[in-house]
Amino acid sequence: YKDKKDLLQSSVNSVVQSRFDNFWIDIEPDEHLGIFMDWITSNLDEHPTILTAPLWTDTTKELKDQCFKQKLQWVHKHLNNWPISFVCEREKGKFANVHKEAHSILIDDRYKNLHAWKNNGGISVFHNPWFTNPLLHTTKNLKQLKETL
């Protein structure tokens, strides 16, 4: 069984590798990214952190490293106009309220991350990438949230 599982995992990793050569770098940003980032840096945090997860756990270290490098390159390519930090970590909840004096807000499309964030004292905002103009929708939700802070 272990040999078959290892062979299957090796085959999956090979397919993933071939499809992910520039996968993260080549993702086109949302057309409203500038509006979103300008609002964030002007209204919530002058130096936001991009907190992104690496690939799933069943991939090789090489693929995880490639994912990290490509996501970082994407951030440098598309977010270099804003002063941001970059963290690649699966367990996002542990970063909630790292800075106790500020509101710690996570914008994410995964409920698991949002619940962990909230359970650690942070504020969660769901981002639905399937909405029409998703960043405009998320910005609207953040504006409403800011009024309550």
mmCIF file of C-alpha atoms in Angstrom:
data_model
loop_
_atom_site.group_PDB
_atom_site.id
_atom_site.type_symbol
_atom_site.label_atom_id
_atom_site.label_comp_id
_atom_site.label_asym_id
_atom_site.label_seq_id
_atom_site.Cartn_x
_atom_site.Cartn_y
_atom_site.Cartn_z
ATOM 1 C CA TYR A 1 0.000 0.000 0.000
ATOM 2 C CA LYS A 2 2.741 2.475 0.934
ATOM 3 C CA ASP A 3 4.512 1.917 -2.412
ATOM 4 C CA LYS A 4 1.303 2.659 -4.329
ATOM 5 C CA LYS A 5 0.605 5.707 -2.186
ATOM 6 C CA ASP A 6 4.154 7.006 -2.755
ATOM 7 C CA LEU A 7 3.863 6.376 -6.496
ATOM 8 C CA LEU A 8 0.521 8.172 -6.633
ATOM 9 C CA GLN A 9 1.924 11.120 -4.640
ATOM 10 C CA SER A 10 4.937 11.283 -6.928
ATOM 11 C CA SER A 11 2.641 11.338 -9.983
ATOM 12 C CA VAL A 12 0.476 14.056 -8.457
ATOM 13 C CA ASN A 13 3.542 16.143 -7.622
ATOM 14 C CA SER A 14 4.800 15.760 -11.182
ATOM 15 C CA VAL A 15 1.499 17.009 -12.630
ATOM 16 C CA VAL A 16 1.339 19.858 -10.122
ATOM 17 C CA GLN A 17 4.928 20.847 -10.928
ATOM 18 C CA SER A 18 4.216 20.978 -14.657
ATOM 19 C CA ARG A 19 1.143 23.146 -14.150
ATOM 20 C CA PHE A 20 2.610 25.447 -11.525
ATOM 21 C CA ASP A 21 5.807 26.561 -13.242
ATOM 22 C CA ASN A 22 4.612 30.176 -13.199
ATOM 23 C CA PHE A 23 1.133 29.691 -11.809
ATOM 24 C CA TRP A 24 1.257 32.220 -8.953
ATOM 25 C CA ILE A 25 3.306 34.802 -10.844
ATOM 26 C CA ASP A 26 0.943 34.741 -13.827
ATOM 27 C CA ILE A 27 -2.279 35.330 -11.878
ATOM 28 C CA GLU A 28 -3.693 38.645 -13.055
ATOM 29 C CA PRO A 29 -4.635 41.033 -10.257
ATOM 30 C CA ASP A 30 -8.199 42.212 -9.814
ATOM 31 C CA GLU A 31 -8.766 45.411 -11.783
ATOM 32 C CA HIS A 32 -9.745 47.171 -8.544
ATOM 33 C CA LEU A 33 -6.618 46.212 -6.599
ATOM 34 C CA GLY A 34 -5.309 49.785 -6.559
ATOM 35 C CA ILE A 35 -8.576 51.189 -5.177
ATOM 36 C CA PHE A 36 -8.634 48.459 -2.529
ATOM 37 C CA MET A 37 -5.016 48.927 -1.422
ATOM 38 C CA ASP A 38 -5.298 52.727 -1.408
ATOM 39 C CA TRP A 39 -8.335 52.489 0.855
ATOM 40 C CA ILE A 40 -6.683 49.937 3.180
ATOM 41 C CA THR A 41 -3.485 51.958 3.578
ATOM 42 C CA SER A 42 -5.371 55.242 4.022
ATOM 43 C CA ASN A 43 -8.070 54.029 6.400
ATOM 44 C CA LEU A 44 -7.005 50.911 8.266
ATOM 45 C CA ASP A 45 -3.296 50.244 8.229
ATOM 46 C CA GLU A 46 -0.471 52.206 6.664
ATOM 47 C CA HIS A 47 1.612 49.016 6.496
ATOM 48 C CA PRO A 48 -0.692 46.019 5.967
ATOM 49 C CA THR A 49 0.580 42.454 5.940
ATOM 50 C CA ILE A 50 -0.174 40.093 3.092
ATOM 51 C CA LEU A 51 -0.786 36.813 4.927
ATOM 52 C CA THR A 52 -1.005 33.988 2.410
ATOM 53 C CA ALA A 53 -1.002 30.216 2.777
ATOM 54 C CA PRO A 54 1.498 27.914 1.075
ATOM 55 C CA LEU A 55 0.399 24.933 -0.970
ATOM 56 C CA TRP A 56 -1.429 22.071 0.736
ATOM 57 C CA THR A 57 0.527 19.712 2.957
ATOM 58 C CA ASP A 58 0.737 16.748 0.566
ATOM 59 C CA THR A 59 3.134 18.445 -1.837
ATOM 60 C CA THR A 60 6.905 18.343 -1.829
ATOM 61 C CA LYS A 61 9.069 20.899 -0.064
ATOM 62 C CA GLU A 62 10.259 21.996 -3.512
ATOM 63 C CA LEU A 63 6.701 22.835 -4.612
ATOM 64 C CA LYS A 64 5.972 24.638 -1.352
ATOM 65 C CA ASP A 65 9.162 26.677 -1.762
ATOM 66 C CA GLN A 66 8.247 27.438 -5.368
ATOM 67 C CA CYS A 67 4.779 28.560 -4.262
ATOM 68 C CA PHE A 68 6.292 30.858 -1.616
ATOM 69 C CA LYS A 69 8.788 32.375 -4.072
ATOM 70 C CA GLN A 70 6.161 32.922 -6.758
ATOM 71 C CA LYS A 71 3.673 34.506 -4.349
ATOM 72 C CA LEU A 72 6.404 36.831 -3.097
ATOM 73 C CA GLN A 73 7.304 37.727 -6.696
ATOM 74 C CA TRP A 74 3.623 38.412 -7.416
ATOM 75 C CA VAL A 75 3.446 40.735 -4.408
ATOM 76 C CA HIS A 76 6.567 42.616 -5.563
ATOM 77 C CA LYS A 77 5.185 42.841 -9.089
ATOM 78 C CA HIS A 78 1.667 44.030 -8.248
ATOM 79 C CA LEU A 79 1.849 45.618 -4.778
ATOM 80 C CA ASN A 80 5.149 47.498 -4.907
ATOM 81 C CA ASN A 81 3.355 50.874 -4.668
ATOM 82 C CA TRP A 82 2.289 50.175 -1.077
ATOM 83 C CA PRO A 83 4.383 49.582 2.064
ATOM 84 C CA ILE A 84 3.434 46.027 2.984
ATOM 85 C CA SER A 85 4.820 43.005 4.788
ATOM 86 C CA PHE A 86 4.586 39.478 3.416
ATOM 87 C CA VAL A 87 4.025 36.294 5.432
ATOM 88 C CA CYS A 88 3.403 32.834 3.981
ATOM 89 C CA GLU A 89 1.831 30.677 6.695
ATOM 90 C CA ARG A 90 -0.926 28.071 6.765
ATOM 91 C CA GLU A 91 -2.023 28.757 10.370
ATOM 92 C CA LYS A 92 -3.185 32.346 9.949
ATOM 93 C CA GLY A 93 -5.048 32.507 13.265
ATOM 94 C CA LYS A 94 -1.847 32.668 15.287
ATOM 95 C CA PHE A 95 -1.149 36.135 13.834
ATOM 96 C CA ALA A 96 -4.383 37.672 15.170
ATOM 97 C CA ASN A 97 -3.713 40.440 17.681
ATOM 98 C CA VAL A 98 0.059 40.236 17.405
ATOM 99 C CA HIS A 99 -0.040 44.020 17.841
ATOM 100 C CA LYS A 100 -2.392 44.386 20.792
ATOM 101 C CA GLU A 101 -2.796 48.146 20.350
ATOM 102 C CA ALA A 102 -4.268 47.875 16.840
ATOM 103 C CA HIS A 103 -7.281 46.129 15.373
ATOM 104 C CA SER A 104 -6.199 42.937 13.705
ATOM 105 C CA ILE A 105 -8.325 42.334 10.601
ATOM 106 C CA LEU A 106 -8.104 39.287 8.358
ATOM 107 C CA ILE A 107 -9.668 39.439 4.905
ATOM 108 C CA ASP A 108 -9.923 35.881 3.618
ATOM 109 C CA ASP A 109 -11.999 33.605 1.413
ATOM 110 C CA ARG A 110 -11.748 30.558 3.692
ATOM 111 C CA TYR A 111 -14.060 30.218 6.666
ATOM 112 C CA LYS A 112 -11.549 28.017 8.502
ATOM 113 C CA ASN A 113 -9.038 30.887 8.529
ATOM 114 C CA LEU A 114 -11.669 33.447 9.489
ATOM 115 C CA HIS A 115 -12.894 31.368 12.444
ATOM 116 C CA ALA A 116 -9.344 30.758 13.725
ATOM 117 C CA TRP A 117 -8.613 34.477 13.421
ATOM 118 C CA LYS A 118 -11.755 35.466 15.302
ATOM 119 C CA ASN A 119 -11.150 32.813 17.980
ATOM 120 C CA ASN A 120 -7.752 34.412 18.616
ATOM 121 C CA GLY A 121 -9.251 37.859 19.119
ATOM 122 C CA GLY A 122 -9.060 39.276 15.605
ATOM 123 C CA ILE A 123 -11.739 40.693 13.327
ATOM 124 C CA SER A 124 -12.717 38.591 10.304
ATOM 125 C CA VAL A 125 -13.987 39.838 6.944
ATOM 126 C CA PHE A 126 -15.113 37.319 4.335
ATOM 127 C CA HIS A 127 -13.840 38.001 0.813
ATOM 128 C CA ASN A 128 -15.823 36.198 -1.872
ATOM 129 C CA PRO A 129 -13.722 36.006 -5.045
ATOM 130 C CA TRP A 130 -16.767 34.839 -7.007
ATOM 131 C CA PHE A 131 -18.712 38.098 -6.606
ATOM 132 C CA THR A 132 -18.802 40.554 -9.448
ATOM 133 C CA ASN A 133 -16.121 43.132 -8.552
ATOM 134 C CA PRO A 134 -15.048 41.228 -5.418
ATOM 135 C CA LEU A 135 -12.541 43.816 -4.157
ATOM 136 C CA LEU A 136 -15.093 46.611 -4.442
ATOM 137 C CA HIS A 137 -17.535 44.480 -2.439
ATOM 138 C CA THR A 138 -14.894 43.743 0.222
ATOM 139 C CA THR A 139 -13.943 47.438 0.386
ATOM 140 C CA LYS A 140 -17.620 48.293 0.982
ATOM 141 C CA ASN A 141 -17.734 45.772 3.846
ATOM 142 C CA LEU A 142 -14.554 47.239 5.319
ATOM 143 C CA LYS A 143 -16.004 50.760 5.172
ATOM 144 C CA GLN A 144 -19.022 49.542 7.139
ATOM 145 C CA LEU A 145 -16.753 47.771 9.625
ATOM 146 C CA LYS A 146 -14.602 50.882 10.098
ATOM 147 C CA GLU A 147 -17.662 52.818 11.215
ATOM 148 C CA THR A 148 -18.092 50.373 14.110
ATOM 149 C CA LEU A 149 -14.445 50.382 15.292
#
